[in-house]
Amino acid sequence: MKAEELEGWAHEISRPEARAELERLLADERFRATERSRSILRYITNQQFAGCADGVKAYSIAIDVLGRQSSFDPSLDPIVRIELSRLRSSLSQYYEAFAEEGGVTVQLPRGRYIAVFTRSTGDLPHTGDGEHSAPPSAVAAEQAPSMVVLGAPARSAPTWLLATLAMVIVAAVAGGVAVFASRPVTTGKPTVAVTLTAVDEGLREEASVTRDMLLTALTQFQTLTVSQTHRNKRPLAAVLRPAKSNAYAIDMKYYGDGDDRSIWWQIVDTATGDLLKSGLERVDTSGKAPTAVRDELVAQLARRFAATRGVINNIEAHDAAEDSLGNACVLRAEYELDDGRAAGVARTINCLERTIAANRYDADATAALAMLLAGQAEAADESTMARALELANRAVHLAPLSDSAYVALMLAQFYGGRIDAALAAGNRALALSPNNPDVAAKLGLVLFSLGYFDAGVSLARDAQRSVDVVPRDAVLVLALDAYRQKDWSEASLLAEQVTDRTFLINALRVAALGQLGSNEAGQGLAELRKLTPEFETTFRQKMTQQRYQSALSASIEDGLVKAGARFKIEGLATAF
């Protein structure tokens, strides 16, 4: 039986032809679709071939293909719409490039989850989510077992009806624009293009190897999207990403002068051409193997560019609108972990929750939320810590090569008492991104808390190298170690450098002043009581919750007593 022709491009397609085209398409390496998209396409077409002429439902795709729970609600979770949009785009791009005139094509018109098999005439309609969507009448019910029916003939409408429809469309578009304009911006990771040229021809090979190593190091951070081309030359698919992302050019020059190797660098905003920052990294090569020199240069550069508090992410964090979702929330989470102010943490948690609600496959936001929740260990209830662990495990599942996912897992397991698993997760994070100072600092604090003092201090010192801002956890480890070694002045100085106002930092400051017999100890104690009125009855519990060694806790308590704190007599501790 023959399908009715629709604007010259819908023709009779038999069931065997439709099946053959589906199998040919899925086997073609030029069809750039994910495995998930391919599975969805096969599922939809198989259901049609089995007699489901009206198409399948979003719920069925979510349950049968995407593995969602039976509680899935398509009005709350847009994953099916997102995946179908990607699949339509892949089909459109494929057939625009490779369709043969007279050959069978597969289209997925908007509005229904049904495949339309047509015969190409060299002028394929666009069925994506852009401005040229398929005609509304392009999908109709299947009329015969041997046919995939494509549509019904269009009928002319009265002029008054067309005018009314036009007014409705204009009103809908205007309303849509207003709604869209009021939505918060979803930010993506910044994109960078890296160039490194040797000033001396004899250094060109060294420069080339160093650039390759730097690209690897930058991708290990996973805070940037590394591109081989500038923004105006990027593929259309990259330019049309829904998240707003900024692009930067990192231009470098490689110098060799005697025993020195140095790299001059500058970072340029590709949209404006503005020079944002420049600098020079230098390494003394004397007594070092060439590989060691390159490793040192690469580590310095990667930290400058890609660390959370590196040049680019610092710009991203401060320039993003306050209500931005996506990557802006992830960056703010790291800052809030350092600051520790309850109001800021609550706002960022809300920001991350909204980001995940919009895209539950955002591994970075999932990991950041897990870290924030786990970071509230001293005040969190069991359900909060359980959710932190659940989120961390999900982040690892979504992004098994993400250092931040494993850091989140380490913290959730550590504060949940699963020490061995936490250390394994921390070591995995460090292996995935050995140059990331935040990973070294957080693992260092975990190790130090457990009594592995030398290992913790070593990682904290490593986290200090070649960074504009030393991670808070690294400074905290060094302050605690100075206190442990009874270097009260150094402990007080370092504690003052930590920006957050959490209980432990304030207690450490007061304890160091108490050990010094400083006149400022009393004032510090008054501020501590104002911040945490019940601390004299909850101190030991708080230190236990954060897994600090009893001897270190006792020494800090001793310093607080000398500052004027009143603990129970049986709880008084002696110093080291």
mmCIF file with all atom_site columns, C-alpha atoms in Angstrom, residues 319-468:
data_model
loop_
_atom_site.group_PDB
_atom_site.id
_atom_site.type_symbol
_atom_site.label_atom_id
_atom_site.label_alt_id
_atom_site.label_comp_id
_atom_site.label_asym_id
_atom_site.label_entity_id
_atom_site.label_seq_id
_atom_site.pdbx_PDB_ins_code
_atom_site.Cartn_x
_atom_site.Cartn_y
_atom_site.Cartn_z
_atom_site.occupancy
_atom_site.B_iso_or_equiv
_atom_site.pdbx_formal_charge
_atom_site.auth_seq_id
_atom_site.auth_comp_id
_atom_site.auth_asym_id
_atom_site.auth_atom_id
_atom_site.pdbx_PDB_model_num
ATOM 1   C CA . ASP A 1 319 ? 32.269 37.211 36.650 1.00 0.00 ? 319 ASP A CA 1
ATOM 2   C CA . ALA A 1 320 ? 29.300 34.819 36.756 1.00 0.00 ? 320 ALA A CA 1
ATOM 3   C CA . ALA A 1 321 ? 25.916 36.293 37.681 1.00 0.00 ? 321 ALA A CA 1
ATOM 4   C CA . GLU A 1 322 ? 24.878 35.572 41.239 1.00 0.00 ? 322 GLU A CA 1
ATOM 5   C CA . ASP A 1 323 ? 21.918 33.413 40.181 1.00 0.00 ? 323 ASP A CA 1
ATOM 6   C CA . SER A 1 324 ? 23.856 31.445 37.543 1.00 0.00 ? 324 SER A CA 1
ATOM 7   C CA . LEU A 1 325 ? 23.533 27.672 37.590 1.00 0.00 ? 325 LEU A CA 1
ATOM 8   C CA . GLY A 1 326 ? 25.947 25.015 36.335 1.00 0.00 ? 326 GLY A CA 1
ATOM 9   C CA . ASN A 1 327 ? 29.692 25.488 36.517 1.00 0.00 ? 327 ASN A CA 1
ATOM 10  C CA . ALA A 1 328 ? 29.363 28.764 38.433 1.00 0.00 ? 328 ALA A CA 1
ATOM 11  C CA . CYS A 1 329 ? 27.725 26.837 41.304 1.00 0.00 ? 329 CYS A CA 1
ATOM 12  C CA . VAL A 1 330 ? 30.502 24.228 41.253 1.00 0.00 ? 330 VAL A CA 1
ATOM 13  C CA . LEU A 1 331 ? 33.188 26.894 41.554 1.00 0.00 ? 331 LEU A CA 1
ATOM 14  C CA . ARG A 1 332 ? 31.310 28.680 44.321 1.00 0.00 ? 332 ARG A CA 1
ATOM 15  C CA . ALA A 1 333 ? 31.054 25.408 46.229 1.00 0.00 ? 333 ALA A CA 1
ATOM 16  C CA . GLU A 1 334 ? 34.849 25.208 46.531 1.00 0.00 ? 334 GLU A CA 1
ATOM 17  C CA . TYR A 1 335 ? 34.944 28.761 47.846 1.00 0.00 ? 335 TYR A CA 1
ATOM 18  C CA . GLU A 1 336 ? 32.186 28.033 50.357 1.00 0.00 ? 336 GLU A CA 1
ATOM 19  C CA . LEU A 1 337 ? 34.020 24.942 51.597 1.00 0.00 ? 337 LEU A CA 1
ATOM 20  C CA . ASP A 1 338 ? 36.859 27.288 52.497 1.00 0.00 ? 338 ASP A CA 1
ATOM 21  C CA . ASP A 1 339 ? 34.740 30.090 53.901 1.00 0.00 ? 339 ASP A CA 1
ATOM 22  C CA . GLY A 1 340 ? 32.367 27.981 55.975 1.00 0.00 ? 340 GLY A CA 1
ATOM 23  C CA . ARG A 1 341 ? 29.706 30.654 56.469 1.00 0.00 ? 341 ARG A CA 1
ATOM 24  C CA . ALA A 1 342 ? 26.302 29.020 56.911 1.00 0.00 ? 342 ALA A CA 1
ATOM 25  C CA . ALA A 1 343 ? 24.403 31.488 54.710 1.00 0.00 ? 343 ALA A CA 1
ATOM 26  C CA . GLY A 1 344 ? 26.832 31.116 51.809 1.00 0.00 ? 344 GLY A CA 1
ATOM 27  C CA . VAL A 1 345 ? 26.849 27.332 52.080 1.00 0.00 ? 345 VAL A CA 1
ATOM 28  C CA . ALA A 1 346 ? 23.039 27.219 52.080 1.00 0.00 ? 346 ALA A CA 1
ATOM 29  C CA . ARG A 1 347 ? 22.823 29.402 48.950 1.00 0.00 ? 347 ARG A CA 1
ATOM 30  C CA . THR A 1 348 ? 25.360 27.276 47.102 1.00 0.00 ? 348 THR A CA 1
ATOM 31  C CA . ILE A 1 349 ? 23.627 24.036 48.101 1.00 0.00 ? 349 ILE A CA 1
ATOM 32  C CA . ASN A 1 350 ? 20.400 25.457 46.677 1.00 0.00 ? 350 ASN A CA 1
ATOM 33  C CA . CYS A 1 351 ? 22.231 26.466 43.494 1.00 0.00 ? 351 CYS A CA 1
ATOM 34  C CA . LEU A 1 352 ? 23.646 22.951 43.091 1.00 0.00 ? 352 LEU A CA 1
ATOM 35  C CA . GLU A 1 353 ? 20.280 21.322 43.799 1.00 0.00 ? 353 GLU A CA 1
ATOM 36  C CA . ARG A 1 354 ? 18.703 23.403 41.019 1.00 0.00 ? 354 ARG A CA 1
ATOM 37  C CA . THR A 1 355 ? 21.538 22.575 38.657 1.00 0.00 ? 355 THR A CA 1
ATOM 38  C CA . ILE A 1 356 ? 21.101 18.851 39.269 1.00 0.00 ? 356 ILE A CA 1
ATOM 39  C CA . ALA A 1 357 ? 17.306 19.143 38.917 1.00 0.00 ? 357 ALA A CA 1
ATOM 40  C CA . ALA A 1 358 ? 17.869 20.648 35.469 1.00 0.00 ? 358 ALA A CA 1
ATOM 41  C CA . ASN A 1 359 ? 20.472 18.039 34.505 1.00 0.00 ? 359 ASN A CA 1
ATOM 42  C CA . ARG A 1 360 ? 20.786 15.037 36.768 1.00 0.00 ? 360 ARG A CA 1
ATOM 43  C CA . TYR A 1 361 ? 23.779 13.862 34.723 1.00 0.00 ? 361 TYR A CA 1
ATOM 44  C CA . ASP A 1 362 ? 25.927 16.795 35.828 1.00 0.00 ? 362 ASP A CA 1
ATOM 45  C CA . ALA A 1 363 ? 28.715 14.899 37.600 1.00 0.00 ? 363 ALA A CA 1
ATOM 46  C CA . ASP A 1 364 ? 30.572 18.043 38.697 1.00 0.00 ? 364 ASP A CA 1
ATOM 47  C CA . ALA A 1 365 ? 27.533 19.546 40.415 1.00 0.00 ? 365 ALA A CA 1
ATOM 48  C CA . THR A 1 366 ? 26.712 16.183 41.992 1.00 0.00 ? 366 THR A CA 1
ATOM 49  C CA . ALA A 1 367 ? 30.241 15.845 43.384 1.00 0.00 ? 367 ALA A CA 1
ATOM 50  C CA . ALA A 1 368 ? 30.285 19.450 44.618 1.00 0.00 ? 368 ALA A CA 1
ATOM 51  C CA . LEU A 1 369 ? 26.971 18.982 46.451 1.00 0.00 ? 369 LEU A CA 1
ATOM 52  C CA . ALA A 1 370 ? 28.267 15.787 48.046 1.00 0.00 ? 370 ALA A CA 1
ATOM 53  C CA . MET A 1 371 ? 31.385 17.626 49.271 1.00 0.00 ? 371 MET A CA 1
ATOM 54  C CA . LEU A 1 372 ? 29.354 20.492 50.733 1.00 0.00 ? 372 LEU A CA 1
ATOM 55  C CA . LEU A 1 373 ? 27.035 18.124 52.581 1.00 0.00 ? 373 LEU A CA 1
ATOM 56  C CA . ALA A 1 374 ? 29.915 15.987 53.850 1.00 0.00 ? 374 ALA A CA 1
ATOM 57  C CA . GLY A 1 375 ? 31.727 19.146 54.935 1.00 0.00 ? 375 GLY A CA 1
ATOM 58  C CA . GLN A 1 376 ? 28.942 19.801 57.428 1.00 0.00 ? 376 GLN A CA 1
ATOM 59  C CA . ALA A 1 377 ? 29.909 16.667 59.367 1.00 0.00 ? 377 ALA A CA 1
ATOM 60  C CA . GLU A 1 378 ? 30.113 18.347 62.752 1.00 0.00 ? 378 GLU A CA 1
ATOM 61  C CA . ALA A 1 379 ? 26.504 19.532 62.466 1.00 0.00 ? 379 ALA A CA 1
ATOM 62  C CA . ALA A 1 380 ? 24.943 17.138 59.947 1.00 0.00 ? 380 ALA A CA 1
ATOM 63  C CA . ASP A 1 381 ? 22.459 14.381 60.800 1.00 0.00 ? 381 ASP A CA 1
ATOM 64  C CA . GLU A 1 382 ? 22.645 10.806 59.546 1.00 0.00 ? 382 GLU A CA 1
ATOM 65  C CA . SER A 1 383 ? 20.283 11.411 56.638 1.00 0.00 ? 383 SER A CA 1
ATOM 66  C CA . THR A 1 384 ? 22.420 14.278 55.346 1.00 0.00 ? 384 THR A CA 1
ATOM 67  C CA . MET A 1 385 ? 25.578 12.191 55.507 1.00 0.00 ? 385 MET A CA 1
ATOM 68  C CA . ALA A 1 386 ? 23.783 9.293  53.819 1.00 0.00 ? 386 ALA A CA 1
ATOM 69  C CA . ARG A 1 387 ? 22.734 11.595 50.994 1.00 0.00 ? 387 ARG A CA 1
ATOM 70  C CA . ALA A 1 388 ? 26.302 12.900 50.681 1.00 0.00 ? 388 ALA A CA 1
ATOM 71  C CA . LEU A 1 389 ? 27.517 9.326  50.216 1.00 0.00 ? 389 LEU A CA 1
ATOM 72  C CA . GLU A 1 390 ? 24.763 8.560  47.709 1.00 0.00 ? 390 GLU A CA 1
ATOM 73  C CA . LEU A 1 391 ? 25.603 11.660 45.671 1.00 0.00 ? 391 LEU A CA 1
ATOM 74  C CA . ALA A 1 392 ? 29.328 10.894 45.761 1.00 0.00 ? 392 ALA A CA 1
ATOM 75  C CA . ASN A 1 393 ? 28.771 7.365  44.508 1.00 0.00 ? 393 ASN A CA 1
ATOM 76  C CA . ARG A 1 394 ? 26.569 8.697  41.735 1.00 0.00 ? 394 ARG A CA 1
ATOM 77  C CA . ALA A 1 395 ? 29.221 11.254 40.749 1.00 0.00 ? 395 ALA A CA 1
ATOM 78  C CA . VAL A 1 396 ? 31.785 8.458  40.445 1.00 0.00 ? 396 VAL A CA 1
ATOM 79  C CA . HIS A 1 397 ? 29.336 6.431  38.354 1.00 0.00 ? 397 HIS A CA 1
ATOM 80  C CA . LEU A 1 398 ? 28.681 9.390  36.050 1.00 0.00 ? 398 LEU A CA 1
ATOM 81  C CA . ALA A 1 399 ? 32.346 10.397 35.738 1.00 0.00 ? 399 ALA A CA 1
ATOM 82  C CA . PRO A 1 400 ? 34.695 7.548  36.706 1.00 0.00 ? 400 PRO A CA 1
ATOM 83  C CA . LEU A 1 401 ? 37.757 9.600  35.671 1.00 0.00 ? 401 LEU A CA 1
ATOM 84  C CA . SER A 1 402 ? 36.833 12.681 37.708 1.00 0.00 ? 402 SER A CA 1
ATOM 85  C CA . ASP A 1 403 ? 39.142 13.572 40.592 1.00 0.00 ? 403 ASP A CA 1
ATOM 86  C CA . SER A 1 404 ? 36.424 15.712 42.197 1.00 0.00 ? 404 SER A CA 1
ATOM 87  C CA . ALA A 1 405 ? 34.025 12.742 42.212 1.00 0.00 ? 405 ALA A CA 1
ATOM 88  C CA . TYR A 1 406 ? 36.554 10.636 44.096 1.00 0.00 ? 406 TYR A CA 1
ATOM 89  C CA . VAL A 1 407 ? 37.354 13.493 46.494 1.00 0.00 ? 407 VAL A CA 1
ATOM 90  C CA . ALA A 1 408 ? 33.631 13.732 47.265 1.00 0.00 ? 408 ALA A CA 1
ATOM 91  C CA . LEU A 1 409 ? 33.543 9.981  47.831 1.00 0.00 ? 409 LEU A CA 1
ATOM 92  C CA . MET A 1 410 ? 36.591 10.190 50.093 1.00 0.00 ? 410 MET A CA 1
ATOM 93  C CA . LEU A 1 411 ? 35.017 12.865 52.282 1.00 0.00 ? 411 LEU A CA 1
ATOM 94  C CA . ALA A 1 412 ? 31.633 11.141 52.490 1.00 0.00 ? 412 ALA A CA 1
ATOM 95  C CA . GLN A 1 413 ? 33.240 7.832  53.440 1.00 0.00 ? 413 GLN A CA 1
ATOM 96  C CA . PHE A 1 414 ? 35.707 9.432  55.835 1.00 0.00 ? 414 PHE A CA 1
ATOM 97  C CA . TYR A 1 415 ? 33.090 11.281 57.865 1.00 0.00 ? 415 TYR A CA 1
ATOM 98  C CA . GLY A 1 416 ? 30.879 8.203  57.691 1.00 0.00 ? 416 GLY A CA 1
ATOM 99  C CA . GLY A 1 417 ? 33.593 6.126  59.389 1.00 0.00 ? 417 GLY A CA 1
ATOM 100 C CA . ARG A 1 418 ? 34.628 4.029  56.366 1.00 0.00 ? 418 ARG A CA 1
ATOM 101 C CA . ILE A 1 419 ? 38.291 4.891  56.711 1.00 0.00 ? 419 ILE A CA 1
ATOM 102 C CA . ASP A 1 420 ? 39.933 2.312  54.440 1.00 0.00 ? 420 ASP A CA 1
ATOM 103 C CA . ALA A 1 421 ? 37.495 3.029  51.625 1.00 0.00 ? 421 ALA A CA 1
ATOM 104 C CA . ALA A 1 422 ? 38.035 6.762  52.078 1.00 0.00 ? 422 ALA A CA 1
ATOM 105 C CA . LEU A 1 423 ? 41.798 6.438  51.766 1.00 0.00 ? 423 LEU A CA 1
ATOM 106 C CA . ALA A 1 424 ? 41.402 4.317  48.640 1.00 0.00 ? 424 ALA A CA 1
ATOM 107 C CA . ALA A 1 425 ? 39.133 6.951  47.092 1.00 0.00 ? 425 ALA A CA 1
ATOM 108 C CA . GLY A 1 426 ? 41.562 9.726  48.013 1.00 0.00 ? 426 GLY A CA 1
ATOM 109 C CA . ASN A 1 427 ? 44.503 7.910  46.490 1.00 0.00 ? 427 ASN A CA 1
ATOM 110 C CA . ARG A 1 428 ? 42.451 7.325  43.338 1.00 0.00 ? 428 ARG A CA 1
ATOM 111 C CA . ALA A 1 429 ? 41.678 11.053 43.112 1.00 0.00 ? 429 ALA A CA 1
ATOM 112 C CA . LEU A 1 430 ? 45.374 11.900 43.455 1.00 0.00 ? 430 LEU A CA 1
ATOM 113 C CA . ALA A 1 431 ? 46.309 9.378  40.765 1.00 0.00 ? 431 ALA A CA 1
ATOM 114 C CA . LEU A 1 432 ? 43.728 10.862 38.380 1.00 0.00 ? 432 LEU A CA 1
ATOM 115 C CA . SER A 1 433 ? 44.959 14.432 38.865 1.00 0.00 ? 433 SER A CA 1
ATOM 116 C CA . PRO A 1 434 ? 48.406 14.495 40.505 1.00 0.00 ? 434 PRO A CA 1
ATOM 117 C CA . ASN A 1 435 ? 48.884 18.223 39.894 1.00 0.00 ? 435 ASN A CA 1
ATOM 118 C CA . ASN A 1 436 ? 45.615 19.368 41.474 1.00 0.00 ? 436 ASN A CA 1
ATOM 119 C CA . PRO A 1 437 ? 46.430 21.226 44.719 1.00 0.00 ? 437 PRO A CA 1
ATOM 120 C CA . ASP A 1 438 ? 42.877 20.864 46.036 1.00 0.00 ? 438 ASP A CA 1
ATOM 121 C CA . VAL A 1 439 ? 43.086 17.072 45.841 1.00 0.00 ? 439 VAL A CA 1
ATOM 122 C CA . ALA A 1 440 ? 46.462 17.050 47.621 1.00 0.00 ? 440 ALA A CA 1
ATOM 123 C CA . ALA A 1 441 ? 45.181 19.415 50.315 1.00 0.00 ? 441 ALA A CA 1
ATOM 124 C CA . LYS A 1 442 ? 41.995 17.477 51.064 1.00 0.00 ? 442 LYS A CA 1
ATOM 125 C CA . LEU A 1 443 ? 43.724 14.112 51.127 1.00 0.00 ? 443 LEU A CA 1
ATOM 126 C CA . GLY A 1 444 ? 46.459 15.637 53.276 1.00 0.00 ? 444 GLY A CA 1
ATOM 127 C CA . LEU A 1 445 ? 43.897 16.790 55.855 1.00 0.00 ? 445 LEU A CA 1
ATOM 128 C CA . VAL A 1 446 ? 42.281 13.346 55.959 1.00 0.00 ? 446 VAL A CA 1
ATOM 129 C CA . LEU A 1 447 ? 45.666 11.668 56.487 1.00 0.00 ? 447 LEU A CA 1
ATOM 130 C CA . PHE A 1 448 ? 46.702 14.168 59.139 1.00 0.00 ? 448 PHE A CA 1
ATOM 131 C CA . SER A 1 449 ? 43.407 13.742 61.011 1.00 0.00 ? 449 SER A CA 1
ATOM 132 C CA . LEU A 1 450 ? 43.988 9.989  61.115 1.00 0.00 ? 450 LEU A CA 1
ATOM 133 C CA . GLY A 1 451 ? 47.464 10.433 62.597 1.00 0.00 ? 451 GLY A CA 1
ATOM 134 C CA . TYR A 1 452 ? 49.522 10.052 59.420 1.00 0.00 ? 452 TYR A CA 1
ATOM 135 C CA . PHE A 1 453 ? 51.177 13.345 60.205 1.00 0.00 ? 453 PHE A CA 1
ATOM 136 C CA . ASP A 1 454 ? 54.199 13.211 57.914 1.00 0.00 ? 454 ASP A CA 1
ATOM 137 C CA . ALA A 1 455 ? 52.168 12.117 54.890 1.00 0.00 ? 455 ALA A CA 1
ATOM 138 C CA . GLY A 1 456 ? 49.544 14.777 55.540 1.00 0.00 ? 456 GLY A CA 1
ATOM 139 C CA . VAL A 1 457 ? 52.126 17.547 55.891 1.00 0.00 ? 457 VAL A CA 1
ATOM 140 C CA . SER A 1 458 ? 53.949 16.410 52.754 1.00 0.00 ? 458 SER A CA 1
ATOM 141 C CA . LEU A 1 459 ? 50.757 16.677 50.689 1.00 0.00 ? 459 LEU A CA 1
ATOM 142 C CA . ALA A 1 460 ? 49.912 20.043 52.274 1.00 0.00 ? 460 ALA A CA 1
ATOM 143 C CA . ARG A 1 461 ? 53.319 21.424 51.311 1.00 0.00 ? 461 ARG A CA 1
ATOM 144 C CA . ASP A 1 462 ? 52.899 20.070 47.790 1.00 0.00 ? 462 ASP A CA 1
ATOM 145 C CA . ALA A 1 463 ? 49.537 21.848 47.555 1.00 0.00 ? 463 ALA A CA 1
ATOM 146 C CA . GLN A 1 464 ? 51.317 25.138 48.301 1.00 0.00 ? 464 GLN A CA 1
ATOM 147 C CA . ARG A 1 465 ? 53.543 25.002 45.235 1.00 0.00 ? 465 ARG A CA 1
ATOM 148 C CA . SER A 1 466 ? 52.880 27.252 42.246 1.00 0.00 ? 466 SER A CA 1
ATOM 149 C CA . VAL A 1 467 ? 49.456 28.498 43.287 1.00 0.00 ? 467 VAL A CA 1
ATOM 150 C CA . ASP A 1 468 ? 48.147 32.005 43.640 1.00 0.00 ? 468 ASP A CA 1
#
